[in-house]
Amino acid sequence: MKKYAFNDITLMQYIFLIAGIQLGIGLLQLPRELAERAGTDGWIAIVIGFVIATCSSLMIIQVMKRHPEGTLFDLLKRYVGKWAGQAAAVVTALYFAFFSYTIMVRAVLFVRSWILPKTPDIVMLILLAVPSYLVARGGVRVLGRYAELVFYITLWMPFFYLLSLRESNWLYLLPLFKEGLQPILLAVKPALFAFLGFEVAFLLYPFLKSKQYASQGIIVANTLALLVYLHVTVTCNVFYSPDTITHFNEPSVNVLKTMEFRFIERLEIVFLAFFVIIISTTWLPGMYFTVFSINWMFGREDHRKLLQWLMLLFVTSMFFVKPSFNKTDKWIEVVNLLGICFGYLFPYVLWLYVWIHDRVQWRRRGT
């Protein structure tokens, strides 16, 4: 019997889970970060980041095919030893805990600066923590359904950005490679950070029903993130001048302030509320896989009580941590550095080890 069959997910849920994690904070700030490094050529860095992220994603799938019914921890336990699985579970739990906490706090700061400036941070975190627990306690299957639902209810949002093109200047994008290749290569770094999230495939793979389509699914997830990032970045680049876009912290939200309708005055407020829903598909899987990793170490299956403690820890931390954009920027830098090691470097190292291990075992059996 499959170990994780009780909570398996469909291919579509698998795709939207990965794409949802990728479309986190980068959706709001990526256009500015790219413009600061490469100007209007920043969209080229997104394409380069997509290629690198897709290669690393496919390497994860190739590694997980060696032990299809288990997670990364089960694979390491089989190939290296029990201690390796335990160590990986600890590191992964810490990574996803810090990752989800950073994204939640960042979402609180966005809401406070745009919608509720006088509401205490701890109150907003509680308002986010309660529904987050109700969703995450259902496990991977519920998270997959939630990610799929969020995709469908936010499918209308990119079309509103097309309205800004009436006042845009496409000549801002020309000529290509204005300052050479070096600025674009420097902009690849934030682009790689924006595509982080595919590393969750290390833990999602055994839950997938149709594992033969895992590679195609992760390519589709990366492509969805690519299309969204390109759409938002190009729209901001042709709407703002190359010098103006860097003056806005979240240009993808500011561009909406120019749109007005008779039935609504501040469209960006409505969009920001939906942006928070999109960002929730980033921190929710992080929360779940934090407690999943801890439960794996102790051989437990019920994650609800541990999830309650995690939520309580997040909320009480607000009494001691006074979050700010500058402080969370430093946290995001740490998360990104860990993500580069975990998502972009570790799959190749693990694949090489597994390949050598299997070759050695094959030769031993041959003799």
Tab-separated table of C-alpha atoms in Angstrom:
chain	number	residue	atom	x	y	z
A	1	MET	CA	0.000	0.000	0.000
A	2	LYS	CA	1.260	3.492	-0.835
A	3	LYS	CA	2.381	5.387	2.237
A	4	TYR	CA	0.831	8.693	1.170
A	5	ALA	CA	-2.118	7.406	-0.863
A	6	PHE	CA	-4.644	8.701	1.684
A	7	ASN	CA	-3.744	12.298	0.777
A	8	ASP	CA	-2.866	12.084	-2.911
A	9	ILE	CA	-3.348	14.981	-5.322
A	10	THR	CA	-4.184	15.329	-9.004
A	11	LEU	CA	-1.834	16.671	-11.641
A	12	MET	CA	-3.677	20.000	-11.767
A	13	GLN	CA	-3.424	20.418	-7.997
A	14	TYR	CA	0.267	19.558	-8.197
A	15	ILE	CA	0.778	22.243	-10.852
A	16	PHE	CA	-1.150	24.957	-9.036
A	17	LEU	CA	0.515	24.179	-5.705
A	18	ILE	CA	3.974	24.708	-7.165
A	19	ALA	CA	2.961	27.757	-9.221
A	20	GLY	CA	1.180	29.247	-6.201
A	21	ILE	CA	4.297	28.997	-4.049
A	22	GLN	CA	6.344	30.694	-6.766
A	23	LEU	CA	3.906	33.587	-7.196
A	24	GLY	CA	4.520	35.058	-3.764
A	25	ILE	CA	6.084	38.373	-2.881
A	26	GLY	CA	7.913	38.468	-6.217
A	27	LEU	CA	4.651	39.303	-7.942
A	28	LEU	CA	4.637	42.698	-6.213
A	29	GLN	CA	8.304	43.685	-6.152
A	30	LEU	CA	10.017	41.796	-8.975
A	31	PRO	CA	9.472	44.531	-11.646
A	32	ARG	CA	11.258	47.090	-9.459
A	33	GLU	CA	14.106	44.744	-8.539
A	34	LEU	CA	14.722	43.892	-12.190
A	35	ALA	CA	14.526	47.547	-13.268
A	36	GLU	CA	17.114	48.536	-10.670
A	37	ARG	CA	19.621	46.080	-12.165
A	38	ALA	CA	18.808	45.815	-15.854
A	39	GLY	CA	16.326	48.566	-16.658
A	40	THR	CA	13.719	47.554	-19.222
A	41	ASP	CA	15.818	44.521	-20.206
A	42	GLY	CA	14.836	42.855	-16.930
A	43	TRP	CA	12.271	40.654	-18.691
A	44	ILE	CA	15.153	38.832	-20.398
A	45	ALA	CA	16.476	37.841	-16.961
A	46	ILE	CA	13.082	36.283	-16.186
A	47	VAL	CA	13.416	33.996	-19.213
A	48	ILE	CA	16.946	33.008	-18.165
A	49	GLY	CA	15.732	32.342	-14.617
A	50	PHE	CA	12.915	30.197	-15.987
A	51	VAL	CA	15.361	28.010	-17.939
A	52	ILE	CA	17.617	27.510	-14.913
A	53	ALA	CA	14.672	26.828	-12.593
A	54	THR	CA	13.179	24.316	-15.035
A	55	CYS	CA	16.464	22.419	-15.312
A	56	SER	CA	16.726	22.188	-11.518
A	57	SER	CA	13.052	21.167	-11.292
A	58	LEU	CA	13.540	18.324	-13.747
A	59	MET	CA	16.601	17.192	-11.827
A	60	ILE	CA	14.466	16.932	-8.681
A	61	ILE	CA	11.977	14.737	-10.522
A	62	GLN	CA	14.764	12.502	-11.842
A	63	VAL	CA	16.082	12.047	-8.309
A	64	MET	CA	12.666	11.314	-6.835
A	65	LYS	CA	12.020	8.635	-9.468
A	66	ARG	CA	14.596	6.526	-7.615
A	67	HIS	CA	12.193	6.254	-4.668
A	68	PRO	CA	8.750	7.202	-6.034
A	69	GLU	CA	6.698	6.219	-2.983
A	70	GLY	CA	8.679	8.328	-0.518
A	71	THR	CA	9.688	11.922	0.114
A	72	LEU	CA	13.190	13.365	0.162
A	73	PHE	CA	13.593	12.106	3.725
A	74	ASP	CA	12.691	8.548	2.782
A	75	LEU	CA	15.072	8.677	-0.170
A	76	LEU	CA	17.974	9.900	1.970
A	77	LYS	CA	17.185	7.296	4.600
A	78	ARG	CA	17.400	4.598	1.929
A	79	TYR	CA	20.552	5.812	0.183
A	80	VAL	CA	22.550	7.400	3.013
A	81	GLY	CA	21.103	6.282	6.314
A	82	LYS	CA	18.527	7.116	8.943
A	83	TRP	CA	20.632	9.970	10.300
A	84	ALA	CA	20.604	11.681	6.885
A	85	GLY	CA	16.814	11.525	6.682
A	86	GLN	CA	16.494	12.941	10.197
A	87	ALA	CA	18.974	15.741	9.477
A	88	ALA	CA	17.199	16.627	6.229
A	89	ALA	CA	13.848	16.708	8.046
A	90	VAL	CA	15.218	19.141	10.644
A	91	VAL	CA	16.761	21.452	8.046
A	92	THR	CA	13.645	21.336	5.852
A	93	ALA	CA	11.352	22.090	8.811
A	94	LEU	CA	13.451	25.107	9.790
A	95	TYR	CA	13.609	26.305	6.183
A	96	PHE	CA	9.858	26.113	5.562
A	97	ALA	CA	9.046	27.567	9.004
A	98	PHE	CA	11.227	30.609	8.413
A	99	PHE	CA	9.994	30.838	4.821
A	100	SER	CA	6.285	30.801	5.705
A	101	TYR	CA	6.757	33.150	8.680
A	102	THR	CA	8.627	35.684	6.522
A	103	ILE	CA	5.959	35.617	3.814
A	104	MET	CA	3.133	35.998	6.355
A	105	VAL	CA	4.802	38.942	8.075
A	106	ARG	CA	5.505	40.539	4.715
A	107	ALA	CA	1.837	40.163	3.773
A	108	VAL	CA	0.883	41.850	7.061
A	109	LEU	CA	3.153	44.787	6.208
A	110	PHE	CA	1.599	45.108	2.754
A	111	VAL	CA	-1.911	45.157	4.188
A	112	ARG	CA	-0.920	47.654	6.861
A	113	SER	CA	0.729	50.075	4.418
A	114	TRP	CA	-2.023	49.941	1.786
A	115	ILE	CA	-5.323	49.152	3.534
A	116	LEU	CA	-5.212	49.154	7.377
A	117	PRO	CA	-2.439	51.527	8.515
A	118	LYS	CA	-3.699	51.814	12.119
A	119	THR	CA	-4.353	48.122	12.762
A	120	PRO	CA	-1.748	46.424	15.027
A	121	ASP	CA	0.425	43.845	13.321
A	122	ILE	CA	-0.488	41.109	15.784
A	123	VAL	CA	-4.210	41.584	15.068
A	124	MET	CA	-3.653	41.216	11.329
A	125	LEU	CA	-1.443	38.175	11.848
A	126	ILE	CA	-4.171	36.533	13.922
A	127	LEU	CA	-6.696	37.306	11.179
A	128	LEU	CA	-4.394	35.527	8.720
A	129	ALA	CA	-3.430	32.682	11.062
A	130	VAL	CA	-6.963	31.459	11.804
A	131	PRO	CA	-8.053	30.771	8.187
A	132	SER	CA	-4.535	29.536	7.409
A	133	TYR	CA	-4.869	26.863	10.065
A	134	LEU	CA	-8.323	25.863	8.830
A	135	VAL	CA	-6.927	25.267	5.345
A	136	ALA	CA	-3.551	23.737	6.229
A	137	ARG	CA	-4.999	21.234	8.706
A	138	GLY	CA	-6.670	19.432	5.776
A	139	GLY	CA	-3.335	18.258	4.403
A	140	VAL	CA	-1.857	18.264	0.919
A	141	ARG	CA	-5.121	17.397	-0.829
A	142	VAL	CA	-6.952	20.390	0.669
A	143	LEU	CA	-3.963	22.640	-0.058
A	144	GLY	CA	-4.061	21.463	-3.666
A	145	ARG	CA	-7.780	22.194	-3.942
A	146	TYR	CA	-7.237	25.609	-2.371
A	147	ALA	CA	-4.430	26.462	-4.812
A	148	GLU	CA	-6.622	25.363	-7.710
A	149	LEU	CA	-9.535	27.476	-6.442
A	150	VAL	CA	-7.322	30.553	-6.012
A	151	PHE	CA	-6.070	30.167	-9.579
A	152	TYR	CA	-9.600	30.170	-10.987
A	153	ILE	CA	-10.926	33.058	-8.885
A	154	THR	CA	-7.926	35.257	-9.761
A	155	LEU	CA	-7.823	34.371	-13.453
A	156	TRP	CA	-9.474	37.698	-14.323
A	157	MET	CA	-6.744	39.850	-12.765
A	158	PRO	CA	-4.156	39.875	-15.598
A	159	PHE	CA	-6.748	41.222	-18.044
A	160	PHE	CA	-7.109	44.432	-16.042
A	161	TYR	CA	-3.435	45.164	-16.611
A	162	LEU	CA	-4.195	45.347	-20.322
A	163	LEU	CA	-6.181	48.539	-19.650
A	164	SER	CA	-2.970	50.324	-18.680
A	165	LEU	CA	-1.492	49.631	-22.116
A	166	ARG	CA	-3.619	52.454	-23.538
A	167	GLU	CA	-1.257	54.922	-21.856
A	168	SER	CA	1.920	52.907	-22.380
A	169	ASN	CA	4.954	53.484	-24.545
A	170	TRP	CA	6.401	50.305	-26.061
A	171	LEU	CA	9.481	52.195	-27.200
A	172	TYR	CA	10.690	52.032	-23.588
A	173	LEU	CA	11.658	48.413	-24.270
A	174	LEU	CA	13.957	49.372	-27.157
A	175	PRO	CA	16.740	48.907	-27.878
A	176	LEU	CA	17.433	45.528	-26.360
A	177	PHE	CA	20.654	45.033	-24.408
A	178	LYS	CA	20.929	48.796	-23.815
A	179	GLU	CA	23.854	48.458	-21.425
A	180	GLY	CA	25.159	45.113	-22.571
A	181	LEU	CA	24.793	41.644	-21.119
A	182	GLN	CA	26.229	42.261	-17.659
A	183	PRO	CA	23.182	44.108	-16.165
A	184	ILE	CA	20.918	41.312	-17.398
A	185	LEU	CA	23.104	38.679	-15.752
A	186	LEU	CA	22.981	40.680	-12.515
A	187	ALA	CA	19.182	40.706	-12.772
A	188	VAL	CA	19.081	36.905	-13.052
A	189	LYS	CA	19.603	36.685	-9.284
A	190	PRO	CA	16.204	38.168	-8.275
A	191	ALA	CA	14.616	36.224	-11.132
A	192	LEU	CA	15.950	32.973	-9.691
A	193	PHE	CA	14.596	33.966	-6.289
A	194	ALA	CA	11.172	34.601	-7.840
A	195	PHE	CA	11.008	31.052	-9.224
A	196	LEU	CA	11.818	29.445	-5.869
A	197	GLY	CA	9.046	27.139	-4.751
A	198	PHE	CA	9.613	24.259	-7.152
A	199	GLU	CA	11.822	22.627	-4.495
A	200	VAL	CA	8.608	21.600	-2.737
A	201	ALA	CA	8.514	18.805	-5.349
A	202	PHE	CA	10.938	16.950	-3.067
A	203	LEU	CA	7.984	16.456	-0.701
A	204	LEU	CA	5.048	16.646	-3.114
A	205	TYR	CA	6.197	13.867	-5.460
A	206	PRO	CA	4.889	10.854	-3.488
A	207	PHE	CA	1.463	12.512	-3.143
A	208	LEU	CA	1.036	12.844	-6.911
A	209	LYS	CA	-1.339	10.294	-8.433
A	210	SER	CA	0.020	10.377	-11.984
A	211	LYS	CA	3.749	10.351	-11.318
A	212	GLN	CA	4.510	9.699	-14.982
A	213	TYR	CA	3.462	13.295	-15.658
A	214	ALA	CA	5.507	14.847	-12.848
A	215	SER	CA	8.084	16.343	-15.225
A	216	GLN	CA	5.444	17.828	-17.518
A	217	GLY	CA	3.547	19.151	-14.514
A	218	ILE	CA	6.505	20.986	-13.024
A	219	ILE	CA	7.345	22.482	-16.430
A	220	VAL	CA	3.759	23.762	-16.722
A	221	ALA	CA	3.966	25.228	-13.191
A	222	ASN	CA	7.193	27.064	-14.032
A	223	THR	CA	5.664	28.250	-17.307
A	224	LEU	CA	2.629	29.680	-15.503
A	225	ALA	CA	4.945	31.612	-13.188
A	226	LEU	CA	6.970	32.758	-16.212
A	227	LEU	CA	3.893	34.076	-18.040
A	228	VAL	CA	2.607	35.949	-14.984
A	229	TYR	CA	5.992	37.494	-14.211
A	230	LEU	CA	6.529	38.500	-17.847
A	231	HIS	CA	3.045	39.976	-18.118
A	232	VAL	CA	3.373	42.096	-14.969
A	233	THR	CA	6.992	43.122	-15.601
A	234	VAL	CA	6.507	44.129	-19.244
A	235	THR	CA	3.316	46.032	-18.355
A	236	CYS	CA	5.138	48.008	-15.668
A	237	ASN	CA	8.114	48.657	-17.963
A	238	VAL	CA	6.025	50.083	-20.801
A	239	PHE	CA	3.777	52.085	-18.464
A	240	TYR	CA	6.502	53.742	-16.408
A	241	SER	CA	9.611	55.328	-17.816
A	242	PRO	CA	12.883	53.459	-17.056
A	243	ASP	CA	13.732	56.042	-14.382
A	244	THR	CA	10.272	56.216	-12.791
A	245	ILE	CA	9.616	52.534	-12.133
A	246	THR	CA	12.387	52.325	-9.522
A	247	HIS	CA	10.620	54.958	-7.396
A	248	PHE	CA	7.792	52.559	-6.498
A	249	ASN	CA	8.260	49.700	-4.058
A	250	GLU	CA	5.348	47.717	-5.565
A	251	PRO	CA	4.949	49.023	-9.134
A	252	SER	CA	2.556	46.208	-10.036
A	253	VAL	CA	0.107	47.698	-7.508
A	254	ASN	CA	0.836	51.366	-8.234
A	255	VAL	CA	0.048	50.934	-11.909
A	256	LEU	CA	-3.534	50.108	-10.932
A	257	LYS	CA	-3.987	53.513	-9.279
A	258	THR	CA	-4.323	55.071	-12.710
A	259	MET	CA	-7.425	52.994	-13.501
A	260	GLU	CA	-10.786	54.294	-12.354
A	261	PHE	CA	-14.328	53.061	-12.847
A	262	ARG	CA	-17.652	54.576	-11.969
A	263	PHE	CA	-18.444	51.806	-9.536
A	264	ILE	CA	-15.043	51.771	-7.797
A	265	GLU	CA	-12.538	54.526	-7.093
A	266	ARG	CA	-9.439	52.737	-5.801
A	267	LEU	CA	-9.015	49.586	-7.848
A	268	GLU	CA	-5.595	48.824	-6.331
A	269	ILE	CA	-7.210	48.162	-2.933
A	270	VAL	CA	-9.389	45.442	-4.430
A	271	PHE	CA	-6.411	43.991	-6.248
A	272	LEU	CA	-4.286	44.011	-3.110
A	273	ALA	CA	-6.936	41.996	-1.279
A	274	PHE	CA	-6.693	39.372	-4.027
A	275	PHE	CA	-2.897	39.622	-3.963
A	276	VAL	CA	-3.019	38.558	-0.300
A	277	ILE	CA	-5.051	35.496	-1.314
A	278	ILE	CA	-2.438	34.674	-3.957
A	279	ILE	CA	0.391	35.145	-1.466
A	280	SER	CA	-1.405	32.777	0.941
A	281	THR	CA	-0.748	29.956	-1.542
A	282	THR	CA	2.937	30.592	-0.774
A	283	TRP	CA	2.936	30.466	3.019
A	284	LEU	CA	0.270	27.769	3.481
A	285	PRO	CA	2.311	24.890	1.935
A	286	GLY	CA	5.319	26.156	3.877
A	287	MET	CA	3.393	25.853	7.132
A	288	TYR	CA	2.151	22.384	6.313
A	289	PHE	CA	5.517	20.993	5.254
A	290	THR	CA	7.087	22.420	8.401
A	291	VAL	CA	4.903	20.235	10.597
A	292	PHE	CA	5.036	17.383	8.050
A	293	SER	CA	8.838	17.285	8.367
A	294	ILE	CA	8.679	17.251	12.159
A	295	ASN	CA	6.037	14.532	12.182
A	296	TRP	CA	8.169	12.421	9.828
A	297	MET	CA	11.000	12.492	12.351
A	298	PHE	CA	8.768	11.152	15.117
A	299	GLY	CA	6.682	8.832	12.952
A	300	ARG	CA	3.415	10.657	13.547
A	301	GLU	CA	0.597	11.308	11.099
A	302	ASP	CA	-1.740	13.776	12.833
A	303	HIS	CA	-0.293	17.237	12.192
A	304	ARG	CA	-3.148	19.372	13.517
A	305	LYS	CA	-1.917	19.862	17.082
A	306	LEU	CA	1.606	20.680	15.908
A	307	LEU	CA	0.147	23.126	13.404
A	308	GLN	CA	-1.713	24.857	16.236
A	309	TRP	CA	1.558	25.269	18.139
A	310	LEU	CA	3.222	26.663	15.039
A	311	MET	CA	0.458	29.240	14.612
A	312	LEU	CA	0.733	30.175	18.285
A	313	LEU	CA	4.498	30.585	17.890
A	314	PHE	CA	4.020	32.876	14.887
A	315	VAL	CA	1.503	35.057	16.721
A	316	THR	CA	3.405	35.328	20.013
A	317	SER	CA	6.595	36.222	18.145
A	318	MET	CA	4.967	39.530	17.208
A	319	PHE	CA	5.300	40.635	20.838
A	320	PHE	CA	9.088	40.398	20.550
A	321	VAL	CA	9.689	41.138	16.853
A	322	LYS	CA	8.722	44.539	15.505
A	323	PRO	CA	8.530	43.829	11.777
A	324	SER	CA	9.394	46.405	9.163
A	325	PHE	CA	10.057	46.334	5.433
A	326	ASN	CA	13.797	46.730	5.967
A	327	LYS	CA	13.884	43.908	8.485
A	328	THR	CA	11.840	41.542	6.346
A	329	ASP	CA	14.051	42.428	3.354
A	330	LYS	CA	16.968	40.933	5.288
A	331	TRP	CA	14.875	37.871	6.150
A	332	ILE	CA	13.971	37.419	2.501
A	333	GLU	CA	17.666	37.587	1.582
A	334	VAL	CA	18.365	34.736	4.007
A	335	VAL	CA	15.402	32.721	2.674
A	336	ASN	CA	16.580	33.276	-0.887
A	337	LEU	CA	20.117	32.173	-0.059
A	338	LEU	CA	18.801	28.999	1.573
A	339	GLY	CA	16.475	28.474	-1.376
A	340	ILE	CA	19.353	28.740	-3.856
A	341	CYS	CA	21.209	26.012	-1.970
A	342	PHE	CA	18.142	23.811	-1.494
A	343	GLY	CA	16.438	24.324	-4.856
A	344	TYR	CA	19.194	25.026	-7.371
A	345	LEU	CA	22.333	23.304	-6.042
A	346	PHE	CA	21.211	20.399	-3.877
A	347	PRO	CA	19.268	18.521	-6.651
A	348	TYR	CA	22.421	18.167	-8.760
A	349	VAL	CA	24.537	17.062	-5.804
A	350	LEU	CA	21.904	14.531	-4.735
A	351	TRP	CA	21.448	13.205	-8.288
A	352	LEU	CA	25.209	12.705	-8.646
A	353	TYR	CA	25.375	10.848	-5.316
A	354	VAL	CA	22.399	8.621	-6.156
A	355	TRP	CA	23.812	7.864	-9.620
A	356	ILE	CA	27.208	6.889	-8.205
A	357	HIS	CA	25.556	4.827	-5.445
A	358	ASP	CA	23.428	2.881	-7.939
A	359	ARG	CA	26.403	2.279	-10.224
A	360	VAL	CA	28.470	0.926	-7.332
A	361	GLN	CA	25.627	-1.336	-6.198
A	362	TRP	CA	25.113	-2.586	-9.765
A	363	ARG	CA	28.777	-3.485	-10.101
A	364	ARG	CA	28.776	-5.280	-6.777
A	365	ARG	CA	25.820	-7.389	-7.844
A	366	GLY	CA	27.571	-8.116	-11.120
A	367	THR	CA	30.601	-9.505	-9.342
